[in-house]
mmCIF file of C-alpha atoms and ligand atoms in Angstrom:
data_model
loop_
_atom_site.group_PDB
_atom_site.id
_atom_site.type_symbol
_atom_site.label_atom_id
_atom_site.label_comp_id
_atom_site.label_asym_id
_atom_site.label_seq_id
_atom_site.Cartn_x
_atom_site.Cartn_y
_atom_site.Cartn_z
ATOM 1 C CA MET A 14 -2.007 1.590 4.258
ATOM 2 C CA ALA A 15 -3.017 0.695 0.776
ATOM 3 C CA PRO A 16 -4.749 -2.538 0.410
ATOM 4 C CA LYS A 17 -2.461 -5.214 -0.787
ATOM 5 C CA VAL A 18 -5.099 -6.246 -3.599
ATOM 6 C CA ASP A 19 -4.378 -2.941 -5.286
ATOM 7 C CA GLN A 20 -0.802 -3.693 -5.574
ATOM 8 C CA ALA A 21 -1.210 -7.183 -7.087
ATOM 9 C CA GLU A 22 -3.865 -5.583 -9.376
ATOM 10 C CA LEU A 23 -1.576 -2.976 -10.428
ATOM 11 C CA ALA A 24 1.304 -5.718 -10.918
ATOM 12 C CA LYS A 25 -0.908 -7.730 -13.117
ATOM 13 C CA ARG A 26 -1.724 -4.899 -15.446
ATOM 14 C CA VAL A 27 1.868 -3.904 -15.647
ATOM 15 C CA LEU A 28 2.714 -7.398 -16.596
ATOM 16 C CA ASN A 29 -0.182 -7.147 -19.286
ATOM 17 C CA GLY A 30 1.831 -4.337 -20.841
ATOM 18 C CA GLU A 31 -0.882 -1.685 -20.100
ATOM 19 C CA ARG A 32 0.705 1.733 -20.411
ATOM 20 C CA ARG A 33 -1.386 3.629 -18.190
ATOM 21 C CA ALA A 34 -0.784 1.024 -15.321
ATOM 22 C CA LEU A 35 3.001 1.560 -16.059
ATOM 23 C CA ALA A 36 2.734 5.177 -15.808
ATOM 24 C CA ARG A 37 0.951 4.789 -12.437
ATOM 25 C CA ALA A 38 3.531 2.304 -11.168
ATOM 26 C CA ILE A 39 6.258 4.905 -12.388
ATOM 27 C CA THR A 40 4.494 7.688 -10.506
ATOM 28 C CA LEU A 41 4.532 5.528 -7.467
ATOM 29 C CA VAL A 42 8.198 4.706 -7.562
ATOM 30 C CA GLU A 43 8.982 8.519 -8.183
ATOM 31 C CA SER A 44 7.200 9.336 -4.964
ATOM 32 C CA ALA A 45 9.183 10.153 -1.988
ATOM 33 C CA ARG A 46 6.379 9.458 0.526
ATOM 34 C CA ALA A 47 7.328 6.768 2.979
ATOM 35 C CA ASP A 48 4.000 4.834 2.344
ATOM 36 C CA HIS A 49 4.496 4.923 -1.441
ATOM 37 C CA ARG A 50 8.110 3.736 -1.093
ATOM 38 C CA ALA A 51 6.926 1.079 0.817
ATOM 39 C CA GLU A 52 4.197 0.089 -1.845
ATOM 40 C CA ALA A 53 6.766 0.666 -4.672
ATOM 41 C CA THR A 54 9.269 -1.578 -2.910
ATOM 42 C CA GLU A 55 6.519 -4.374 -2.716
ATOM 43 C CA LEU A 56 5.370 -3.927 -6.344
ATOM 44 C CA LEU A 57 8.922 -4.069 -7.673
ATOM 45 C CA ALA A 58 9.605 -7.253 -5.781
ATOM 46 C CA MET A 59 6.266 -8.702 -7.115
ATOM 47 C CA LEU A 60 7.194 -7.716 -10.638
ATOM 48 C CA ALA A 61 10.984 -9.028 -10.362
ATOM 49 C CA LYS A 62 9.600 -12.562 -10.211
ATOM 50 C CA ALA A 63 8.729 -12.176 -13.747
ATOM 51 C CA ARG A 64 12.354 -11.942 -14.872
ATOM 52 C CA ARG A 65 11.739 -10.058 -18.041
ATOM 53 C CA GLU A 66 14.705 -8.534 -19.598
ATOM 54 C CA ALA A 67 14.870 -5.652 -22.232
ATOM 55 C CA LEU A 68 17.877 -4.378 -23.968
ATOM 56 C CA ARG A 69 18.752 -1.292 -22.028
ATOM 57 C CA ILE A 70 20.588 1.339 -24.157
ATOM 58 C CA GLY A 71 22.031 4.437 -22.551
ATOM 59 C CA LEU A 72 22.162 7.361 -24.888
ATOM 60 C CA SER A 73 23.904 10.522 -24.329
ATOM 61 C CA GLY A 74 24.813 13.813 -26.138
ATOM 62 C CA THR A 75 25.019 17.556 -25.549
ATOM 63 C CA PRO A 76 21.811 19.745 -26.102
ATOM 64 C CA GLY A 77 21.335 20.328 -29.759
ATOM 65 C CA VAL A 78 23.296 17.317 -31.067
ATOM 66 C CA GLY A 79 19.976 15.578 -32.073
ATOM 67 C CA LYS A 80 18.909 13.244 -29.351
ATOM 68 C CA SER A 81 15.203 13.891 -29.641
ATOM 69 C CA THR A 82 15.274 13.536 -33.445
ATOM 70 C CA PHE A 83 17.331 10.376 -33.285
ATOM 71 C CA ILE A 84 15.076 8.833 -30.608
ATOM 72 C CA GLU A 85 11.943 9.803 -32.582
ATOM 73 C CA ALA A 86 13.398 8.301 -35.716
ATOM 74 C CA PHE A 87 15.020 5.405 -34.265
ATOM 75 C CA GLY A 88 12.271 4.462 -31.866
ATOM 76 C CA THR A 89 9.538 4.519 -34.752
ATOM 77 C CA MET A 90 11.872 2.272 -36.842
ATOM 78 C CA LEU A 91 12.076 -0.197 -33.850
ATOM 79 C CA THR A 92 8.410 -0.307 -33.297
ATOM 80 C CA ALA A 93 7.940 -0.764 -37.129
ATOM 81 C CA LYS A 94 9.976 -4.111 -36.709
ATOM 82 C CA GLY A 95 7.500 -4.966 -33.942
ATOM 83 C CA LEU A 96 9.627 -4.255 -30.924
ATOM 84 C CA ARG A 97 8.083 -2.309 -28.065
ATOM 85 C CA VAL A 98 10.296 0.739 -27.092
ATOM 86 C CA ALA A 99 10.294 2.571 -23.702
ATOM 87 C CA VAL A 100 12.154 5.928 -23.455
ATOM 88 C CA LEU A 101 13.229 7.288 -20.053
ATOM 89 C CA ALA A 102 15.370 10.227 -19.170
ATOM 90 C CA VAL A 103 18.037 11.244 -16.578
ATOM 91 C CA ASP A 104 17.985 14.901 -16.612
ATOM 92 C CA PRO A 105 20.590 16.505 -14.432
ATOM 93 C CA SER A 106 19.056 19.863 -15.149
ATOM 94 C CA SER A 107 15.777 18.761 -13.430
ATOM 95 C CA THR A 108 17.520 18.745 -10.133
ATOM 96 C CA ARG A 109 18.013 22.374 -10.499
ATOM 97 C CA THR A 110 14.947 23.619 -12.315
ATOM 98 C CA GLY A 111 12.509 21.017 -11.150
ATOM 99 C CA GLY A 112 11.434 20.620 -14.874
ATOM 100 C CA SER A 113 12.786 18.368 -17.429
ATOM 101 C CA ILE A 114 13.454 18.912 -21.187
ATOM 102 C CA LEU A 115 14.616 15.297 -21.628
ATOM 103 C CA GLY A 116 12.248 12.550 -22.685
ATOM 104 C CA ASP A 117 9.729 15.161 -23.294
ATOM 105 C CA LYS A 118 6.678 13.911 -25.397
ATOM 106 C CA THR A 119 6.557 17.226 -27.343
ATOM 107 C CA ARG A 120 10.019 16.532 -28.800
ATOM 108 C CA MET A 121 8.889 13.124 -29.930
ATOM 109 C CA GLU A 122 5.405 13.668 -31.078
ATOM 110 C CA ARG A 123 5.347 10.631 -33.603
ATOM 111 C CA LEU A 124 6.786 8.326 -31.031
ATOM 112 C CA SER A 125 4.651 9.331 -28.309
ATOM 113 C CA ARG A 126 1.383 8.538 -30.327
ATOM 114 C CA ASP A 127 2.937 5.095 -31.340
ATOM 115 C CA PRO A 128 0.950 2.396 -29.294
ATOM 116 C CA ASN A 129 4.011 0.318 -29.104
ATOM 117 C CA ALA A 130 6.135 3.210 -27.455
ATOM 118 C CA PHE A 131 6.109 4.628 -24.048
ATOM 119 C CA ILE A 132 7.864 7.929 -23.154
ATOM 120 C CA ARG A 133 8.565 9.334 -19.747
ATOM 121 C CA PRO A 134 10.368 12.517 -18.730
ATOM 122 C CA SER A 135 13.010 12.664 -16.027
ATOM 123 C CA PRO A 136 11.675 12.624 -12.516
ATOM 124 C CA SER A 137 12.290 15.863 -10.880
ATOM 125 C CA GLN A 138 14.151 15.393 -7.469
ATOM 126 C CA THR A 139 16.696 17.477 -5.483
ATOM 127 C CA GLU A 140 19.693 15.541 -6.220
ATOM 128 C CA LEU A 141 20.939 13.533 -9.166
ATOM 129 C CA GLY A 142 21.244 10.087 -7.102
ATOM 130 C CA GLY A 143 17.505 10.435 -6.507
ATOM 131 C CA VAL A 144 16.836 10.638 -10.205
ATOM 132 C CA ALA A 145 19.085 7.854 -10.908
ATOM 133 C CA ARG A 146 17.437 5.646 -8.334
ATOM 134 C CA ARG A 147 13.903 6.421 -9.563
ATOM 135 C CA THR A 148 14.896 5.888 -13.191
ATOM 136 C CA ARG A 149 16.516 2.504 -12.312
ATOM 137 C CA ASP A 150 13.196 1.404 -10.708
ATOM 138 C CA ALA A 151 11.492 2.787 -14.008
ATOM 139 C CA VAL A 152 13.531 0.763 -16.142
ATOM 140 C CA ALA A 153 12.796 -2.311 -14.185
ATOM 141 C CA LEU A 154 9.140 -1.474 -14.496
ATOM 142 C CA CYS A 155 9.401 -1.084 -18.278
ATOM 143 C CA GLU A 156 10.975 -4.447 -18.422
ATOM 144 C CA ALA A 157 8.184 -6.203 -16.483
ATOM 145 C CA ALA A 158 5.668 -4.452 -18.871
ATOM 146 C CA GLY A 159 7.287 -6.379 -21.488
ATOM 147 C CA PHE A 160 9.223 -3.657 -23.459
ATOM 148 C CA ASP A 161 11.947 -5.123 -25.627
ATOM 149 C CA VAL A 162 14.249 -1.917 -25.617
ATOM 150 C CA VAL A 163 14.476 0.742 -22.989
ATOM 151 C CA LEU A 164 16.388 3.676 -24.203
ATOM 152 C CA ILE A 165 17.559 5.824 -21.348
ATOM 153 C CA GLU A 166 18.535 9.377 -22.427
ATOM 154 C CA THR A 167 20.696 11.842 -20.786
ATOM 155 C CA VAL A 168 22.861 14.950 -21.575
ATOM 156 C CA GLY A 169 26.567 15.120 -21.581
ATOM 157 C CA VAL A 170 26.912 16.870 -18.267
ATOM 158 C CA GLY A 171 28.774 15.742 -15.109
ATOM 159 C CA GLN A 172 27.978 12.421 -13.508
ATOM 160 C CA SER A 173 24.833 11.791 -15.235
ATOM 161 C CA GLU A 174 26.538 9.665 -18.076
ATOM 162 C CA THR A 175 28.076 7.403 -15.681
ATOM 163 C CA LEU A 176 24.879 6.926 -13.706
ATOM 164 C CA VAL A 177 23.032 6.128 -17.017
ATOM 165 C CA ALA A 178 25.779 3.719 -18.133
ATOM 166 C CA GLU A 179 25.534 1.847 -14.844
ATOM 167 C CA MET A 180 21.897 1.150 -15.528
ATOM 168 C CA SER A 181 22.393 0.114 -19.347
ATOM 169 C CA ASP A 182 23.666 -2.891 -21.173
ATOM 170 C CA LEU A 183 25.307 -0.773 -23.685
ATOM 171 C CA PHE A 184 26.066 3.051 -23.982
ATOM 172 C CA VAL A 185 25.687 5.085 -27.152
ATOM 173 C CA LEU A 186 27.265 8.518 -27.432
ATOM 174 C CA LEU A 187 25.698 10.913 -29.897
ATOM 175 C CA ILE A 188 28.155 13.678 -31.441
ATOM 176 C CA ALA A 189 27.909 16.375 -33.864
ATOM 177 C CA PRO A 190 30.280 16.892 -36.649
ATOM 178 C CA ALA A 191 32.914 19.754 -35.886
ATOM 179 C CA GLY A 192 36.001 20.765 -37.330
ATOM 180 C CA GLY A 193 39.578 20.345 -35.886
ATOM 181 C CA ASP A 194 40.229 19.789 -32.313
ATOM 182 C CA GLU A 195 36.809 19.130 -31.109
ATOM 183 C CA LEU A 196 37.979 15.737 -29.834
ATOM 184 C CA GLN A 197 39.414 17.422 -27.117
ATOM 185 C CA GLY A 198 35.980 18.580 -26.015
ATOM 186 C CA VAL A 199 34.766 14.985 -25.402
ATOM 187 C CA LYS A 200 35.657 13.846 -21.908
ATOM 188 C CA ARG A 201 37.889 10.817 -21.790
ATOM 189 C CA GLY A 202 35.784 9.250 -19.316
ATOM 190 C CA ILE A 203 32.697 9.399 -21.800
ATOM 191 C CA MET A 204 35.013 7.594 -24.558
ATOM 192 C CA GLU A 205 35.744 4.997 -22.106
ATOM 193 C CA ILE A 206 32.086 3.950 -21.392
ATOM 194 C CA ALA A 207 30.834 4.385 -24.870
ATOM 195 C CA ASP A 208 30.222 1.235 -26.888
ATOM 196 C CA LEU A 209 29.068 3.003 -30.018
ATOM 197 C CA ILE A 210 29.860 6.628 -30.981
ATOM 198 C CA LEU A 211 27.312 8.053 -33.549
ATOM 199 C CA VAL A 212 28.276 11.066 -35.558
ATOM 200 C CA ASN A 213 24.946 12.422 -36.205
ATOM 201 C CA LYS A 214 23.832 15.115 -38.784
ATOM 202 C CA ALA A 215 26.075 13.360 -41.677
ATOM 203 C CA ASP A 216 23.957 14.879 -44.331
ATOM 204 C CA GLY A 217 24.035 17.874 -46.675
ATOM 205 C CA ASP A 218 26.761 20.323 -46.063
ATOM 206 C CA LEU A 219 27.647 18.543 -42.779
ATOM 207 C CA LYS A 220 28.674 15.248 -44.431
ATOM 208 C CA PRO A 221 32.235 16.057 -45.071
ATOM 209 C CA ALA A 222 32.910 17.308 -41.513
ATOM 210 C CA ALA A 223 31.023 14.236 -40.240
ATOM 211 C CA THR A 224 33.275 11.836 -42.358
ATOM 212 C CA ARG A 225 36.334 13.511 -40.820
ATOM 213 C CA THR A 226 34.875 13.476 -37.318
ATOM 214 C CA CYS A 227 33.940 9.893 -37.637
ATOM 215 C CA ALA A 228 37.578 9.043 -38.722
ATOM 216 C CA ASP A 229 39.137 10.960 -35.821
ATOM 217 C CA TYR A 230 36.874 9.116 -33.400
ATOM 218 C CA THR A 231 37.595 5.672 -35.000
ATOM 219 C CA GLN A 232 41.316 6.282 -34.357
ATOM 220 C CA ALA A 233 41.051 7.649 -30.928
ATOM 221 C CA LEU A 234 38.843 4.666 -29.812
ATOM 222 C CA ARG A 235 41.567 2.416 -31.298
ATOM 223 C CA LEU A 236 44.248 4.129 -29.567
ATOM 224 C CA MET A 237 42.475 4.410 -26.295
ATOM 225 C CA ARG A 238 41.011 1.068 -25.756
ATOM 226 C CA ALA A 239 41.413 -2.497 -26.497
ATOM 227 C CA ARG A 240 38.674 -4.072 -24.120
ATOM 228 C CA ASP A 241 39.058 -7.919 -24.196
ATOM 229 C CA ASP A 242 35.460 -8.268 -23.036
ATOM 230 C CA ASP A 243 34.257 -6.712 -26.400
ATOM 231 C CA PRO A 244 33.989 -8.258 -29.731
ATOM 232 C CA GLU A 245 36.254 -7.487 -32.713
ATOM 233 C CA GLY A 246 35.603 -3.939 -34.038
ATOM 234 C CA PHE A 247 33.980 -2.430 -30.672
ATOM 235 C CA PRO A 248 33.756 0.244 -29.625
ATOM 236 C CA LYS A 249 33.129 1.759 -32.867
ATOM 237 C CA ALA A 250 32.166 5.192 -34.449
ATOM 238 C CA MET A 251 29.623 5.355 -37.131
ATOM 239 C CA MET A 252 27.807 8.197 -39.111
ATOM 240 C CA VAL A 253 24.069 8.646 -39.097
ATOM 241 C CA SER A 254 21.620 11.297 -39.899
ATOM 242 C CA ALA A 255 18.661 11.309 -37.639
ATOM 243 C CA LEU A 256 16.825 13.783 -39.858
ATOM 244 C CA SER A 257 17.292 11.603 -43.223
ATOM 245 C CA GLU A 258 17.235 8.307 -41.123
ATOM 246 C CA MET A 259 20.466 7.374 -42.936
ATOM 247 C CA GLY A 260 22.454 4.721 -40.877
ATOM 248 C CA LEU A 261 19.765 4.066 -38.286
ATOM 249 C CA ALA A 262 19.142 0.499 -39.342
ATOM 250 C CA GLU A 263 22.910 -0.263 -39.185
ATOM 251 C CA ALA A 264 23.270 1.421 -35.916
ATOM 252 C CA TRP A 265 20.598 -0.991 -34.623
ATOM 253 C CA ASP A 266 22.356 -4.010 -36.200
ATOM 254 C CA GLU A 267 25.500 -3.033 -34.210
ATOM 255 C CA MET A 268 23.642 -2.560 -30.946
ATOM 256 C CA PHE A 269 21.639 -5.810 -31.306
ATOM 257 C CA ALA A 270 24.821 -7.796 -32.339
ATOM 258 C CA LEU A 271 26.778 -6.280 -29.381
ATOM 259 C CA GLY A 272 23.886 -7.198 -27.129
ATOM 260 C CA GLU A 273 23.774 -10.738 -28.329
ATOM 261 C CA TRP A 274 27.494 -11.165 -28.160
ATOM 262 C CA ARG A 275 27.529 -10.014 -24.605
ATOM 263 C CA LYS A 276 24.717 -12.353 -23.916
ATOM 264 C CA GLN A 277 26.614 -15.365 -25.419
ATOM 265 C CA SER A 278 29.799 -14.557 -23.864
ATOM 266 C CA GLY A 279 28.454 -14.254 -20.322
ATOM 267 C CA HIS A 280 29.466 -10.522 -20.399
ATOM 268 C CA TRP A 281 25.724 -9.443 -20.071
ATOM 269 C CA SER A 282 24.858 -11.401 -17.020
ATOM 270 C CA ARG A 283 28.021 -10.623 -15.238
ATOM 271 C CA ARG A 284 27.282 -6.949 -15.962
ATOM 272 C CA ARG A 285 23.685 -7.119 -14.664
ATOM 273 C CA ALA A 286 24.737 -9.160 -11.700
ATOM 274 C CA ALA A 287 27.488 -6.376 -10.612
ATOM 275 C CA GLN A 288 24.697 -3.649 -11.431
ATOM 276 C CA ALA A 289 22.196 -5.438 -9.203
ATOM 277 C CA ARG A 290 24.749 -5.912 -6.465
ATOM 278 C CA GLY A 291 25.940 -2.277 -6.795
ATOM 279 C CA TRP A 292 22.220 -1.175 -6.428
ATOM 280 C CA PHE A 293 21.544 -3.287 -3.684
ATOM 281 C CA GLU A 294 24.628 -1.610 -1.774
ATOM 282 C CA GLU A 295 23.565 1.930 -2.684
ATOM 283 C CA GLU A 296 20.010 1.120 -1.397
ATOM 284 C CA VAL A 297 21.533 0.008 1.984
ATOM 285 C CA ARG A 298 23.855 3.184 1.951
ATOM 286 C CA GLN A 299 20.637 5.452 1.039
ATOM 287 C CA GLY A 300 18.723 3.684 3.961
ATOM 288 C CA LEU A 301 21.368 4.310 6.451
ATOM 289 C CA ILE A 302 21.518 8.034 5.450
ATOM 290 C CA ALA A 303 17.739 8.228 5.640
ATOM 291 C CA ARG A 304 17.726 6.838 8.999
ATOM 292 C CA LEU A 305 20.514 9.248 10.015
ATOM 293 C CA THR A 306 18.501 12.211 8.776
ATOM 294 C CA ALA A 307 15.094 11.208 10.024
ATOM 295 C CA ASP A 308 16.254 11.122 13.393
ATOM 296 C CA ALA A 309 15.962 14.589 15.165
ATOM 297 C CA GLY A 310 18.398 13.774 17.907
ATOM 298 C CA LEU A 311 20.981 12.586 15.582
ATOM 299 C CA ARG A 312 20.343 15.602 13.306
ATOM 300 C CA VAL A 313 21.149 17.662 16.259
ATOM 301 C CA ALA A 314 24.105 15.809 17.275
ATOM 302 C CA MET A 315 25.517 16.041 13.526
ATOM 303 C CA ALA A 316 25.218 19.780 13.662
ATOM 304 C CA GLU A 317 26.772 20.044 17.056
ATOM 305 C CA LEU A 318 29.721 17.713 16.304
ATOM 306 C CA GLY A 319 30.088 19.261 12.722
ATOM 307 C CA GLY A 320 30.727 22.718 14.598
ATOM 308 C CA GLU A 321 33.073 20.982 17.002
ATOM 309 C CA VAL A 322 35.089 19.701 14.038
ATOM 310 C CA ALA A 323 34.990 22.825 12.200
ATOM 311 C CA ALA A 324 36.212 24.649 15.051
ATOM 312 C CA GLY A 325 39.175 21.976 15.484
ATOM 313 C CA ARG A 326 37.874 20.836 18.799
ATOM 314 C CA ALA A 327 37.022 17.345 17.649
ATOM 315 C CA ALA A 328 38.744 15.152 15.033
ATOM 316 C CA PRO A 329 36.548 14.393 12.048
ATOM 317 C CA GLY A 330 37.007 10.434 12.364
ATOM 318 C CA ALA A 331 36.335 10.470 16.101
ATOM 319 C CA ALA A 332 33.391 12.627 15.631
ATOM 320 C CA ALA A 333 31.883 10.338 12.792
ATOM 321 C CA LYS A 334 32.449 7.416 15.011
ATOM 322 C CA GLU A 335 30.481 8.837 17.632
ATOM 323 C CA ILE A 336 27.477 9.560 15.390
ATOM 324 C CA LEU A 337 27.591 6.032 13.982
ATOM 325 C CA ALA A 338 27.786 4.436 17.536
ATOM 326 C CA ARG A 339 24.652 6.408 18.303
ATOM 327 C CA LEU A 340 23.145 5.317 15.201
ATOM 328 C CA GLN A 341 23.513 1.750 15.873
ATOM 329 C CA ALA A 342 22.434 2.222 19.474
ATOM 330 C CA GLY A 343 19.237 3.576 17.955
ATOM 331 C CA SER A 344 18.998 6.851 19.659
ATOM 332 C CA GLY A 345 15.662 7.617 18.396
ATOM 333 C CA PRO A 346 12.384 6.036 16.884
ATOM 334 C CA GLU A 347 12.900 4.719 13.485
ATOM 335 C CA ARG A 348 11.141 6.504 10.841
ATOM 336 C CA GLU A 349 11.195 6.123 7.077
HETATM 337 P P1 GDP B 10 18.586 17.505 -28.665
HETATM 338 O O1 GDP B 10 18.645 18.908 -27.893
HETATM 339 O O2 GDP B 10 19.849 16.668 -28.560
HETATM 340 O O3 GDP B 10 17.313 16.609 -28.449
HETATM 341 O O4 GDP B 10 18.554 17.855 -30.306
HETATM 342 P P2 GDP B 10 17.374 18.098 -31.291
HETATM 343 O O5 GDP B 10 16.920 16.460 -31.768
HETATM 344 O O6 GDP B 10 16.264 18.798 -30.665
HETATM 345 O O7 GDP B 10 17.992 18.483 -32.610
HETATM 346 C C1 GDP B 10 18.588 19.763 -32.600
HETATM 347 C C2 GDP B 10 18.620 20.387 -33.790
HETATM 348 O O8 GDP B 10 19.364 19.593 -34.791
HETATM 349 C C3 GDP B 10 17.170 20.456 -34.453
HETATM 350 O O9 GDP B 10 17.120 21.761 -35.189
HETATM 351 C C4 GDP B 10 17.204 19.284 -35.469
HETATM 352 O O10 GDP B 10 16.287 19.482 -36.685
HETATM 353 C C5 GDP B 10 18.601 19.259 -35.824
HETATM 354 N N1 GDP B 10 19.036 17.779 -36.404
HETATM 355 C C6 GDP B 10 18.800 16.756 -35.597
HETATM 356 N N2 GDP B 10 19.248 15.598 -36.224
HETATM 357 C C7 GDP B 10 19.601 15.970 -37.315
HETATM 358 C C8 GDP B 10 20.291 15.374 -38.610
HETATM 359 O O11 GDP B 10 20.584 14.351 -38.597
HETATM 360 N N3 GDP B 10 20.734 16.313 -39.510
HETATM 361 C C9 GDP B 10 20.497 17.672 -39.365
HETATM 362 N N4 GDP B 10 21.064 18.367 -40.543
HETATM 363 N N5 GDP B 10 19.985 18.336 -38.262
HETATM 364 C C10 GDP B 10 19.512 17.564 -37.595
#
């Protein structure tokens, strides 16, 4: 077992805002090893006492829309204002390839050299739920390290946007200007969770298309949703150019204003409370599943009963009940 002093020392250094300590702590929470998990849990519990909060901004967009260009320019603008900015990523492709292109330092060279910025690519895990869980812990670590803004980047694929929205205070969708029917291409679910839609590349030849796209989205948002827990005018669409940095200051003003509004209206704390409760329940679920799969006897029973169910000799509900009863009885030694 790692000595407790180390944990306390690491916690202290994270609280001091040391980036190397933060990187080490994130490596710890990303580890699948049982002893590391235990240390990570302890570390997170220690750090939670500091009760530090950042503005967590979820950011999504399809590959090529300009996410890294945007984060580089936007992040640098924020650090120039004296804010400390962390960039994390939830990369669904990392679950397949084991590698990650999001949150990559080489994509954001200027920001990665900025002493007030911290960039971390997506953890590679076998499933998206694991990536989400590790990222959630990394967000908490960045907050403890005193970062003011945590940007959580993801690509517009599958469930990853919902996962990121669930760990963010506000959600920003980056889209590219396009002609005609491209509104159809954006899934309704994403429109529903976006607080701000930024039409990027509103520069040069693309400006007229960006203007049309922005108007289309403005109208679509108006038709789609009037949320009573949002201030006047939200959700909204605006034009930016990550390349020329046009509109970035305005986009930040909108994000900041929405964050402040939500703090004052109580929406922020209600949302965070609901998120915390959801994560707790998820941890319990994951813990139960881990116990189920760690138990060799139960694994065998699962496989056997699965075969019975598949062959029509047992009913799914009754078979599940039997497994759960054996889990409750503690049919084997408990392992992490
Ligand atoms: P990502 O895959 O979403 O991270 O997109 P990148 O940031 O790598 O950008 C993809 C391409 O779009 C690159 O060639 C960028 O130079 C270009 N790009 C990004 N932002 C802008 C912009 O605001 N205007 C224009 N014209 N091009 C941009």
